[in-house]
Every structure is written in structure tokens, then in C-alpha cells.
Tab-separated table of C-alpha atoms and ligand atoms in Angstrom:
chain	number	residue	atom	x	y	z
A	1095	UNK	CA	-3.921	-9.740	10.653
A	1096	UNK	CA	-3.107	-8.357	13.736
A	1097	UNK	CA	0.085	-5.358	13.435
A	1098	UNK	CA	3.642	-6.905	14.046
A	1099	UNK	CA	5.532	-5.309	16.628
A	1100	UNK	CA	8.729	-6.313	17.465
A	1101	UNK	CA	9.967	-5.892	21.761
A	1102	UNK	CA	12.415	-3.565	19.797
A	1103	UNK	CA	9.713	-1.156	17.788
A	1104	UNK	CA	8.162	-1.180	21.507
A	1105	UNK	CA	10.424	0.156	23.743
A	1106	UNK	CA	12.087	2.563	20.920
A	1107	UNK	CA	8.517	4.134	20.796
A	1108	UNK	CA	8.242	3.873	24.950
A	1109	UNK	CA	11.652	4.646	25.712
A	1110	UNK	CA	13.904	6.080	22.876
A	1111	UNK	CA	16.207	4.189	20.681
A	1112	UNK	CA	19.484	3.974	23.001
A	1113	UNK	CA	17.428	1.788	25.317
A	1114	UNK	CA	15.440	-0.209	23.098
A	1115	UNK	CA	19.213	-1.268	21.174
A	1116	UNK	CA	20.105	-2.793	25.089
A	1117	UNK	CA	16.807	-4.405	25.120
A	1118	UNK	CA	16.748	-5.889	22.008
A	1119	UNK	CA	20.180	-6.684	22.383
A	1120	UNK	CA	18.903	-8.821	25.506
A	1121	UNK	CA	16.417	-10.343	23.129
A	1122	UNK	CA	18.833	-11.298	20.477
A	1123	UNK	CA	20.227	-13.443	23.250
A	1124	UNK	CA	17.535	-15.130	24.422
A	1125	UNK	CA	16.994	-16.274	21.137
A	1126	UNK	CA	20.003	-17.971	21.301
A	1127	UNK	CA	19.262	-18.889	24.472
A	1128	UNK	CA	15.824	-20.465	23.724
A	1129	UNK	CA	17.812	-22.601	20.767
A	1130	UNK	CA	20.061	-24.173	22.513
A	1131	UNK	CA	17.756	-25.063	25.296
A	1132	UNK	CA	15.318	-26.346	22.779
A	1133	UNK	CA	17.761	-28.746	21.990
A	1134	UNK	CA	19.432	-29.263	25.227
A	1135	UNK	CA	19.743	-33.229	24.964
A	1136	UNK	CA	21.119	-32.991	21.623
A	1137	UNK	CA	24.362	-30.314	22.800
A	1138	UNK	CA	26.452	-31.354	25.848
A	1139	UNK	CA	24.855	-28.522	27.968
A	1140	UNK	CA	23.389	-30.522	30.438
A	1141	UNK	CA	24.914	-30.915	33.672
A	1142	UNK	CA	27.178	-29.488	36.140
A	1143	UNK	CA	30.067	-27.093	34.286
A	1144	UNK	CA	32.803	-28.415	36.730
A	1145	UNK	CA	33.489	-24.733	38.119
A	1146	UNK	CA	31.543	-22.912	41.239
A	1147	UNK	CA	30.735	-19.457	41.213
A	1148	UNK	CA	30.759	-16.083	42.828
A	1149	UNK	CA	27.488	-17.475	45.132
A	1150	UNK	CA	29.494	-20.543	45.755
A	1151	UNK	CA	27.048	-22.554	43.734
A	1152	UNK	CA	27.592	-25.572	41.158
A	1153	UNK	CA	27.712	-23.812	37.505
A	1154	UNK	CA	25.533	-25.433	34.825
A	1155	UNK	CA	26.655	-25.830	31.476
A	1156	UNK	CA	23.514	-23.675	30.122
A	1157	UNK	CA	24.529	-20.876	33.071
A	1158	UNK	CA	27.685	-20.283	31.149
A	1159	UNK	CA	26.950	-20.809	27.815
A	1160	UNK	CA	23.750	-18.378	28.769
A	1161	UNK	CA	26.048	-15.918	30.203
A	1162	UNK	CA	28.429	-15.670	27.607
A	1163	UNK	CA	25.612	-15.094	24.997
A	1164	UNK	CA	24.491	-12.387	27.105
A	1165	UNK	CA	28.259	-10.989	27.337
A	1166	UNK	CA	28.704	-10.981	23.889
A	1167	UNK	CA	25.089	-9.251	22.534
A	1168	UNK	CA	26.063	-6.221	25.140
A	1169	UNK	CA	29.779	-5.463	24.726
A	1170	UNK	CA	29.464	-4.561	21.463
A	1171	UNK	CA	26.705	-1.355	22.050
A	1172	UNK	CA	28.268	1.588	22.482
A	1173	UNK	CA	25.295	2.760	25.081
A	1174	UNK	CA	26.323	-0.303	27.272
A	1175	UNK	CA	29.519	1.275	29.645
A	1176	UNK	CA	28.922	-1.741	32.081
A	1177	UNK	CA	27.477	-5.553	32.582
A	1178	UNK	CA	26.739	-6.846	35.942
A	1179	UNK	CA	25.616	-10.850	36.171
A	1180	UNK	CA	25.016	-13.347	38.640
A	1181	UNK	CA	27.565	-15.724	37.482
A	1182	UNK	CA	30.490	-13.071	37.289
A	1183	UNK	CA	32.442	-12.391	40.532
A	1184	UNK	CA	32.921	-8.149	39.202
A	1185	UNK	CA	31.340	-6.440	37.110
A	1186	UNK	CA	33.115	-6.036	33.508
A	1187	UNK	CA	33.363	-2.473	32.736
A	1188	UNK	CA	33.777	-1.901	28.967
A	1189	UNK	CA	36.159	1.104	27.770
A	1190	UNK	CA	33.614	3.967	26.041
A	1191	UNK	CA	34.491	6.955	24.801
A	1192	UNK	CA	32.663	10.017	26.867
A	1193	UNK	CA	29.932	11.234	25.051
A	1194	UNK	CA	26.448	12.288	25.324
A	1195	UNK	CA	24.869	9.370	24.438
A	1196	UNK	CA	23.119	7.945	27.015
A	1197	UNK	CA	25.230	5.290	28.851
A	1198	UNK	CA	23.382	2.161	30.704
A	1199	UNK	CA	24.644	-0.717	33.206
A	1200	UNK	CA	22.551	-3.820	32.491
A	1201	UNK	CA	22.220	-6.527	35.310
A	1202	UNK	CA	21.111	-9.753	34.602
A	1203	UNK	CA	20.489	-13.437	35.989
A	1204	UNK	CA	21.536	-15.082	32.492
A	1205	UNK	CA	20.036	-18.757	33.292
A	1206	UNK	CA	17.315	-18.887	36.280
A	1207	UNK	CA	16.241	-22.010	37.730
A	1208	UNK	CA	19.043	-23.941	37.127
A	1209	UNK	CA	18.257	-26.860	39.032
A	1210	UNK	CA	15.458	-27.581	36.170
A	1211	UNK	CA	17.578	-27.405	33.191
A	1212	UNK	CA	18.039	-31.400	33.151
A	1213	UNK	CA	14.591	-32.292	33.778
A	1214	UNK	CA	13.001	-30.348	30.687
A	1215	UNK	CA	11.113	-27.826	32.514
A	1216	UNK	CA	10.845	-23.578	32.571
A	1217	UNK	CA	13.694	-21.725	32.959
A	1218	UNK	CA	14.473	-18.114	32.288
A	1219	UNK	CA	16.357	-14.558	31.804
A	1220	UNK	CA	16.189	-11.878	34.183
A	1221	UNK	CA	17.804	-8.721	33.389
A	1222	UNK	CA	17.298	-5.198	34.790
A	1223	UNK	CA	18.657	-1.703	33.362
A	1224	UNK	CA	20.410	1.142	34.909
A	1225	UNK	CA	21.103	4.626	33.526
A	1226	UNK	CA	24.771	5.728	33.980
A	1227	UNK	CA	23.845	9.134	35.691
A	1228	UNK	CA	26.211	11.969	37.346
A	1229	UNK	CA	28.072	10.055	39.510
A	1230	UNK	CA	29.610	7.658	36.662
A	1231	UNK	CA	29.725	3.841	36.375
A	1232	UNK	CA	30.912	2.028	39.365
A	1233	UNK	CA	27.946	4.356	41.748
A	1234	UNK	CA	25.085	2.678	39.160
A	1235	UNK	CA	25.738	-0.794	40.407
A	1236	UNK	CA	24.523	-0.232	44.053
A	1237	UNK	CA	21.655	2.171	42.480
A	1238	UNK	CA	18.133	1.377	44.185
A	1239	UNK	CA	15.762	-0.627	41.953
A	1240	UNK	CA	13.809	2.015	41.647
A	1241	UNK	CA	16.122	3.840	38.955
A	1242	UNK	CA	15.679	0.881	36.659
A	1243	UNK	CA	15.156	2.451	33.268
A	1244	UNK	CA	14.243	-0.692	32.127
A	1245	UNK	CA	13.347	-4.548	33.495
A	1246	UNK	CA	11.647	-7.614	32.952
A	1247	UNK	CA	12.459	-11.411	31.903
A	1248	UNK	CA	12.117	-14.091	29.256
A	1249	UNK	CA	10.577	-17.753	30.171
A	1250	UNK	CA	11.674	-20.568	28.297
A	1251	UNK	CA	8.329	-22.997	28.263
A	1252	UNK	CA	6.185	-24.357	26.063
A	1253	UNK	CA	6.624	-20.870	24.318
A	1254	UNK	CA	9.107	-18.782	24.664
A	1255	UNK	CA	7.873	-15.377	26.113
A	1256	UNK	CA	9.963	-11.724	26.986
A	1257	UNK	CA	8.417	-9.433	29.446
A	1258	UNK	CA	9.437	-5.945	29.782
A	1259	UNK	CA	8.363	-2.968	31.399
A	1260	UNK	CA	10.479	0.738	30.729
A	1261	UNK	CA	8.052	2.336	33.636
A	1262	UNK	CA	4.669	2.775	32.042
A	1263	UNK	CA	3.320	-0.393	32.341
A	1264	UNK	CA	3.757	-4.288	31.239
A	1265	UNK	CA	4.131	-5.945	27.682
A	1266	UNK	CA	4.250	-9.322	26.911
A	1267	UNK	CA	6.399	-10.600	23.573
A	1268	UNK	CA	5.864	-14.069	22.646
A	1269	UNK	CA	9.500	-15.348	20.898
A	1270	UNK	CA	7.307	-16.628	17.007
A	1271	UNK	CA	8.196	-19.255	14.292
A	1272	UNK	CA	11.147	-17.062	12.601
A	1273	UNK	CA	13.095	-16.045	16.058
A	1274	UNK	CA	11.516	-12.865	15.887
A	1275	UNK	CA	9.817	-11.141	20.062
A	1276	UNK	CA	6.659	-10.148	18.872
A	1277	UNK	CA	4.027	-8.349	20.834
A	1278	UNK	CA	1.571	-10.305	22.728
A	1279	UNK	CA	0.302	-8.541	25.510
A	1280	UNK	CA	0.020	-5.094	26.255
A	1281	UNK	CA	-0.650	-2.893	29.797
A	1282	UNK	CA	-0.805	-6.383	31.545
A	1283	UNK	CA	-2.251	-5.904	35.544
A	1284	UNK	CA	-1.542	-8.386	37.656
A	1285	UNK	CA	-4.895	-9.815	39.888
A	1286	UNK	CA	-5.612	-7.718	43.166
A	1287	UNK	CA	-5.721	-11.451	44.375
A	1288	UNK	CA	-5.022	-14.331	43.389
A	1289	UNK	CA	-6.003	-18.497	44.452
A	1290	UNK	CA	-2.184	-19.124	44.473
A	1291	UNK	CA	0.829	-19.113	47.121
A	1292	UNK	CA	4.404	-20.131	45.620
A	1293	UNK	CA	7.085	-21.547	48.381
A	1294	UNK	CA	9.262	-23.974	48.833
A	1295	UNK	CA	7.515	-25.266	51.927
A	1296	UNK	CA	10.291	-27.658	53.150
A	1297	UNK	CA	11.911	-23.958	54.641
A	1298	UNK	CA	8.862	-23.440	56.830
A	1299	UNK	CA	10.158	-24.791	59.965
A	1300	UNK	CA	13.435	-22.268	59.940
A	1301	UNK	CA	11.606	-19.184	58.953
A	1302	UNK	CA	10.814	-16.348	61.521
A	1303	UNK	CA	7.555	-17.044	62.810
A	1304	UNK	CA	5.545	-14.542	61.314
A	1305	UNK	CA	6.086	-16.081	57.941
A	1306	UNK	CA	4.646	-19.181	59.635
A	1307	UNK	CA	1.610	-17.984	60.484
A	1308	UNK	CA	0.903	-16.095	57.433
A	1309	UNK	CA	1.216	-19.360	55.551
A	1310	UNK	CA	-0.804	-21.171	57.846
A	1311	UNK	CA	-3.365	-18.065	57.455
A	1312	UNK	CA	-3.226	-18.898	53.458
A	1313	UNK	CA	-3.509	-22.585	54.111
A	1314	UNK	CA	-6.287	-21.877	56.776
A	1315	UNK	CA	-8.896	-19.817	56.359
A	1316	UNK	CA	-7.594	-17.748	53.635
A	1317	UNK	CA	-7.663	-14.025	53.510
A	1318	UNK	CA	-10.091	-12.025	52.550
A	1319	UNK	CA	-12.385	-14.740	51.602
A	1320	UNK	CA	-9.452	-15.868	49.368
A	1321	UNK	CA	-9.392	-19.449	49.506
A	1322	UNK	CA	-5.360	-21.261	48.041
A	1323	UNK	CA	-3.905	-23.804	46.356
A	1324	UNK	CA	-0.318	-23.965	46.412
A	1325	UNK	CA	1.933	-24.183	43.212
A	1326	UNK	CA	6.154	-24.097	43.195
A	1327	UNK	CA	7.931	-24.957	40.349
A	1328	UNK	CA	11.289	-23.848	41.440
A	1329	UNK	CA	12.443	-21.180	38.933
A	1330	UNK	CA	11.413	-18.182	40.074
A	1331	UNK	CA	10.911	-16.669	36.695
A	1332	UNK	CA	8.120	-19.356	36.080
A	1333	UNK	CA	6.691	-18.786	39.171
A	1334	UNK	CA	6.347	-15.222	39.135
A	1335	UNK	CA	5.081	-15.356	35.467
A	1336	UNK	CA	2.082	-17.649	37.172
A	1337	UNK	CA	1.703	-15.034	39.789
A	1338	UNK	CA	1.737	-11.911	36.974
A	1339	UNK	CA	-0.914	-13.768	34.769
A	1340	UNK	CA	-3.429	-15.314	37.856
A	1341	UNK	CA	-2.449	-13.580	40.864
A	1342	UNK	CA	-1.089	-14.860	44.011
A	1343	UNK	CA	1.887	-14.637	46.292
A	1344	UNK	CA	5.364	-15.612	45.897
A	1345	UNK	CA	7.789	-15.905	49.100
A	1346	UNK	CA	11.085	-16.595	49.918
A	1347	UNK	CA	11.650	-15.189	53.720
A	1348	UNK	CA	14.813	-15.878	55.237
A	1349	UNK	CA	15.504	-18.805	56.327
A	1350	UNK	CA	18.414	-20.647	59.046
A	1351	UNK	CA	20.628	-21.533	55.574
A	1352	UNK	CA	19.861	-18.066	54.178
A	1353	UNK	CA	19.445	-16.273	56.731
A	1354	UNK	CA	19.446	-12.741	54.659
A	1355	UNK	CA	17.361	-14.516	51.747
A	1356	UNK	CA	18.480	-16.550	48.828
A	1357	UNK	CA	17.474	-14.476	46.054
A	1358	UNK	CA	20.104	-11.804	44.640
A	1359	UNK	CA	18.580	-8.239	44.984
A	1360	UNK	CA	19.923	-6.341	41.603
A	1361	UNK	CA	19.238	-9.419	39.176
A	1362	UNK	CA	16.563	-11.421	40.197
A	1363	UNK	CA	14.254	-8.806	43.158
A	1364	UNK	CA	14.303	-6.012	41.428
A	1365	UNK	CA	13.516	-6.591	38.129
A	1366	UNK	CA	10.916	-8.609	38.839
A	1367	UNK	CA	9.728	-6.180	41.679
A	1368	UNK	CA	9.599	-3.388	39.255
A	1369	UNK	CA	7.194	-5.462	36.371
A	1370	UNK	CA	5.098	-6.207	39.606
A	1371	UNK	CA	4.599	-2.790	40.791
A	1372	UNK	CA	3.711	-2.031	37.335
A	1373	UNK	CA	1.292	-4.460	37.032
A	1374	UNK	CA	-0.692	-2.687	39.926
A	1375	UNK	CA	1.231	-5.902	42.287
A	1376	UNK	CA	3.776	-5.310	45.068
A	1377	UNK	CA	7.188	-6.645	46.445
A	1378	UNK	CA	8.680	-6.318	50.208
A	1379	UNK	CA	11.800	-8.042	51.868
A	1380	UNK	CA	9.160	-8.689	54.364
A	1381	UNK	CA	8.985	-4.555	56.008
A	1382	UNK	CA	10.757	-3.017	53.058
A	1383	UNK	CA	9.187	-2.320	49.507
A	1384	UNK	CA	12.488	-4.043	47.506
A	1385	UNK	CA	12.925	-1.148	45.017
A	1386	UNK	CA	13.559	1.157	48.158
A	1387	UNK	CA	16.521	-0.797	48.693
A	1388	UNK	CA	20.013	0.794	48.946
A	1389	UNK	CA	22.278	-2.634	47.630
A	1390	UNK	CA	25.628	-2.606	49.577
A	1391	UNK	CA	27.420	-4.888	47.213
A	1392	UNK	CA	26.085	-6.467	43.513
A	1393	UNK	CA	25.607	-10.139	44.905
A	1394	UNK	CA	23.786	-9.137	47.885
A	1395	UNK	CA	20.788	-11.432	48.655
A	1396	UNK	CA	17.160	-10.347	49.963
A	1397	UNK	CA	13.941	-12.115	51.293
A	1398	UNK	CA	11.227	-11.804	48.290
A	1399	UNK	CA	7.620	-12.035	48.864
A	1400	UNK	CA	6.279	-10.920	46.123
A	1401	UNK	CA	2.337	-10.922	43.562
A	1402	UNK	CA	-0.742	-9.957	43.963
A	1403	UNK	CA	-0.988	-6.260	46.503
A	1404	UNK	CA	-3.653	-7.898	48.430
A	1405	UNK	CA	-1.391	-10.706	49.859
A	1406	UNK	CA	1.789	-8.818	49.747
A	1407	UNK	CA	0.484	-6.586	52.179
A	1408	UNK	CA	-0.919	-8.777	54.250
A	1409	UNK	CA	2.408	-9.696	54.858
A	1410	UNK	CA	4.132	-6.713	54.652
A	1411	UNK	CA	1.627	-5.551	58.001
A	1412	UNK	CA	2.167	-8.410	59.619
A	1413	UNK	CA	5.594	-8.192	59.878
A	1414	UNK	CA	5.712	-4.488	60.552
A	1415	UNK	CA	3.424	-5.136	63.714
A	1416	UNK	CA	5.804	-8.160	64.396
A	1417	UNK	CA	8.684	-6.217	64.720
A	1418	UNK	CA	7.027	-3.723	66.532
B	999	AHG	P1	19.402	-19.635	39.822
B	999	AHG	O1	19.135	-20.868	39.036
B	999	AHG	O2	19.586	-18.413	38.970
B	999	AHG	O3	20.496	-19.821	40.842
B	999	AHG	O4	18.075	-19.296	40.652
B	999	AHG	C1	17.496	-20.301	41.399
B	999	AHG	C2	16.562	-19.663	42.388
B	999	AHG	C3	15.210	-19.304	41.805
B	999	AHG	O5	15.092	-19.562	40.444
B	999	AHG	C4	14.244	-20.181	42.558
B	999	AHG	O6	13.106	-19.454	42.940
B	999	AHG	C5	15.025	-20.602	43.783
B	999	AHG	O7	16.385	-20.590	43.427
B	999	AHG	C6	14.640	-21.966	44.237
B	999	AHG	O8	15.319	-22.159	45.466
B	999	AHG	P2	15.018	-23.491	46.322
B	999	AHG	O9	15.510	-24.639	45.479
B	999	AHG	O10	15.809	-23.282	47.589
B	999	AHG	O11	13.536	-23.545	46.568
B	1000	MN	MN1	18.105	-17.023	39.485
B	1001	MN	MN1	21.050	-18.077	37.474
């Protein structure tokens, strides 16, 4: 029988036991989260809230109850000094004592793809982790993805799976019959290329026009003898777990309604762009490799393109020479 190692055991052997207690922490309420969903019709949690949030959108019932389970499995770690999530206007700073302890921010999307909660299919968890360095709590908020300690996501399908990265590489942890993340995949490399592109194509006509041709390119001849089929399923967690396991591209460019991107830059782009560049993939606002990105405030939104390093740059070039 194959050994039995928890997401917990995994990063504590990566990473060190300070971050592997925020991880599994983050695990303990996805379980929760996974429950509840699995049940969904049976609770009142489907539906609108009643309340908006911070991004002026219509709360779900599962985006609070998702948040609060993430609130509560953090504030009670002593290495957690701060929480940033989508569906809080601040971040809520918890009162530690100074020590020497390690100290982390964790950032999270707590529900993803809300607009599929109602009609039974994926949604998921996206969290990323900061290290509290020199320059204290509130600078770690606006640090570049690139100082993640820690990222990755859970997605709530047909099984329930957690993917994390601490920097030296990918593991998969499929969620088994007692509630316990156990390892399923390890070192996971995401296709140099890949038969899929992931859009919502109803944007197409208000994107810049070098996102236009580069999907007519994909829908065309292809690249690089790459032929595609297109798949969107709306959650971006689900889509980029397609794009990690058989390759392909992922894009949201800006569009006339969003004109800076939809997608929130510390919670949902770099997370995800940090388990793609460890998976040999890539992800650009369109010029700009995301993790490079200095955030100005915690909501602030980005274009994502992001999958498979042959496609990304594709795109990446083209609009480099576009601007040019
Ligand atoms: P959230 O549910 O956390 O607000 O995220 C929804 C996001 C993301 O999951 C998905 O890729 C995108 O919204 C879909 O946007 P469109 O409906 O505009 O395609
Ligand atoms: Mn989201
Ligand atoms: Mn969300």
C-alpha cells in the first residue's frame, strides 16, 4: 500500500513546521469547505447573501460561510500576524506577541467561481503565503508574488483535490474517505503545450487587438503545429487545474468593463502564477511576468494569461512588439 502522506507531513518536511501549521490550517478549512458544498442543496447556502462586497460584487452564501471558515482556522496560529481575503474590505491584523517565530500574512480567494455554486459544478480555494519580513506587517500585503513562501489551491469536483507548491516544485493532495489531504501527485510539470485555450470569448470584441489576433492565431492555424479546442468553465481554479494537468492557455486580457483585468492580483494571479512557474508553465499581465508585480493596493485587479510556456509566450511577444 502506497505510504500516507498527509499535505501537512509534506510541506513540514519541504518547508519547516511554522509553515506547514498555516497550510494545513488552510486544509482543515477546505474540509469544511468541501462538506458543506457537498451538501449544498440540503443547507440554505445557495444563493445570493443579500450584502455586496469590497469588489462591488453580489456575495454568495458559500463566499461567506467559506470565508469565515477560513477566518477562523487562521486566527488562532500564533505564526499567522495577518489575513488578507477577497471578500474583506481590510485586512484583519491579529495582535501577536513579538517573537522569533516566524510570522506569515496569508491571502486567499475563500470561494472561487461563484457564479457556479448553484448549478453543481467546480469551485475552489485559492490562497497564497507571505513571510512577515523586516519591514513588519502592513509592507507584506503589497509584497510581489514572487516572495510567496507558499501557494496553491483546492478544487471542489468530483474529488476534492489541494495543490500546493512552497518553491520546489508541485504536489497534488487528493481530500480521501476520512477528511484526511493525502498525497497524490508529486513534482507535477505542466505540458510545454497544450490542445487547449480557456476564455470567456463573449469579451473578444472589447479586448485590445493583439489579444484578438492571438486568439484568432489559436483558432486558425494554431501555433507551432499546435492545433485547439477551446474549454471555459468559468471558475478559474477549474480551469487552470485543466491547464496544469493537459496544458494550454488561460486568458483574461482587459477588457472595456475591466479595463485593468478582472482577476485580483494577490489572491487569485499570483498564487496560481507561482504553481505555474513551478510546473515549468508561465504567467504575464500580457508584457509583465505577474510575480514581478509591485501590488499598489490588496484588491488590485490584473489581466491573466496564463499555462503552458509555449503559448504564454507567444503572447507575451506579441504584445511586447505591439506596444513597441
Ligand atoms: P470569484 O467567484 O472569486 O469572484 O471569481 C470569479 C472569477 C474566476 O473564477 C473566473 O475565471 C472569472 O471570474 C469568470 O469571469 P467571467 O464570468 O467574466 O468570465
Ligand atoms: Mn475568484
Ligand atoms: Mn471568490
Amino acid at each position: 500500500m502506497a505510504e500516507i502522506v498527509t499535505v501537512e507531513e509534506h510541506v513540514s518536511g519541504e518547508a519547516g513546521p511554522a509553515l506547514a501549521g498555516v497550510v494545513g490550517a488552510i486544509a482543515e478549512a477546505a474540509r469544511q469547505i468541501e462538506r458543506r458544498i457537498r451538501v449544498a442543496g440540503l443547507h440554505d447556502v445557495y444563493g445570493a447573501y443579500g450584502a455586496t462586497n469590497v469588489q462591488g460584487e453580489q456575495q454568495q452564501k458559500l463566499d461567506v460561510f467559506a470565508n469565515d471558515v477560513m477566518k477562523a482556522a487562521l486566527v488562532g496560529l500564533p505564526q499567522v500576524a495577518a489575513i488578507v481575503s477577497e471578500e474583506d474590505d481590510a485586512p484583519v491584523v491579529f495582535e501577536r506577541a513579538g517573537g522569533e517565530e516566524p510570522m506569515f500574512v496569508a491571502v486567499f480567494d475563500p470561494l472561487d467561481g461563484s457564479s457556479n455554486i448553484d448549478v453543481n459544478v467546480n469551485v475552489g480555494t485559492i490562497f497564497g503565503v507571505h513571510q512577515v519580513g523586516t519591514e513588519g506587517v502592513q509592507a507584506t500585503f503589497l509584497h510581489r508574488g514572487l516572495r510567496q513562501v507558499a501557494a496553491g489551491y483546492v478544487v471542489y469536483g468530483p474529488s476534492t483535490v489541494m495543490v500546493v507548491t512552497t518553491g520546489t516544485g508541485v504536489s497534488a493532495f487528493t481530500l480521501n474517505e476520512d477528511g484526511v489531504f493525502v498525497r497524490s501527485g508529486e513534482a507535477m510539470t505542466m505540458p510545454d503545450k497544450g490542445p487547449y485555450y480557456s476564455t470567456n470569448e463573449a469579451n473578444v470584441a472589447s479586448w485590445p487587438v493583439v489579444y484578438r489576433e492571438y486568439l484568432a492565431r489559436l483558432v486558425g492555424e494554431g501555433l507551432d503545429g499546435q492545433r485547439y479546442s477551446a474549454r471555459y468553465i468559468g471558475s478559474l481554479v477549474a480551469d487552470f487545474h485543466r491547464t496544469l494537468l493537459k496544458g494550454g492557455v488561460f486568458l483574461y486580457p482587459p477588457t472595456e468593463k475591466a479595463p485593468k483585468g478582472k482577476l485580483r492580483l494577490l489572491y487569485e494571479a499570483n498564487p496560481l502564477a507561482m504553481i505555474a512557474e513551478q510546473a515549468g508553465g508561465a504567467a504575464v499581465n500580457g508584457p509583465e511576468r505577474i510575480l514581478g508585480l509591485t501590488p499598489e493596493h490588496i484588491h488590485q485587479r490584473t489581466a491573466l494569461i496564463l499555462g503552458s510556456r509555449c503559448e504564454v509566450e507567444a503572447l507575451q511577444t506579441a504584445v511586447l512588439e505591439w506596444r513597441a
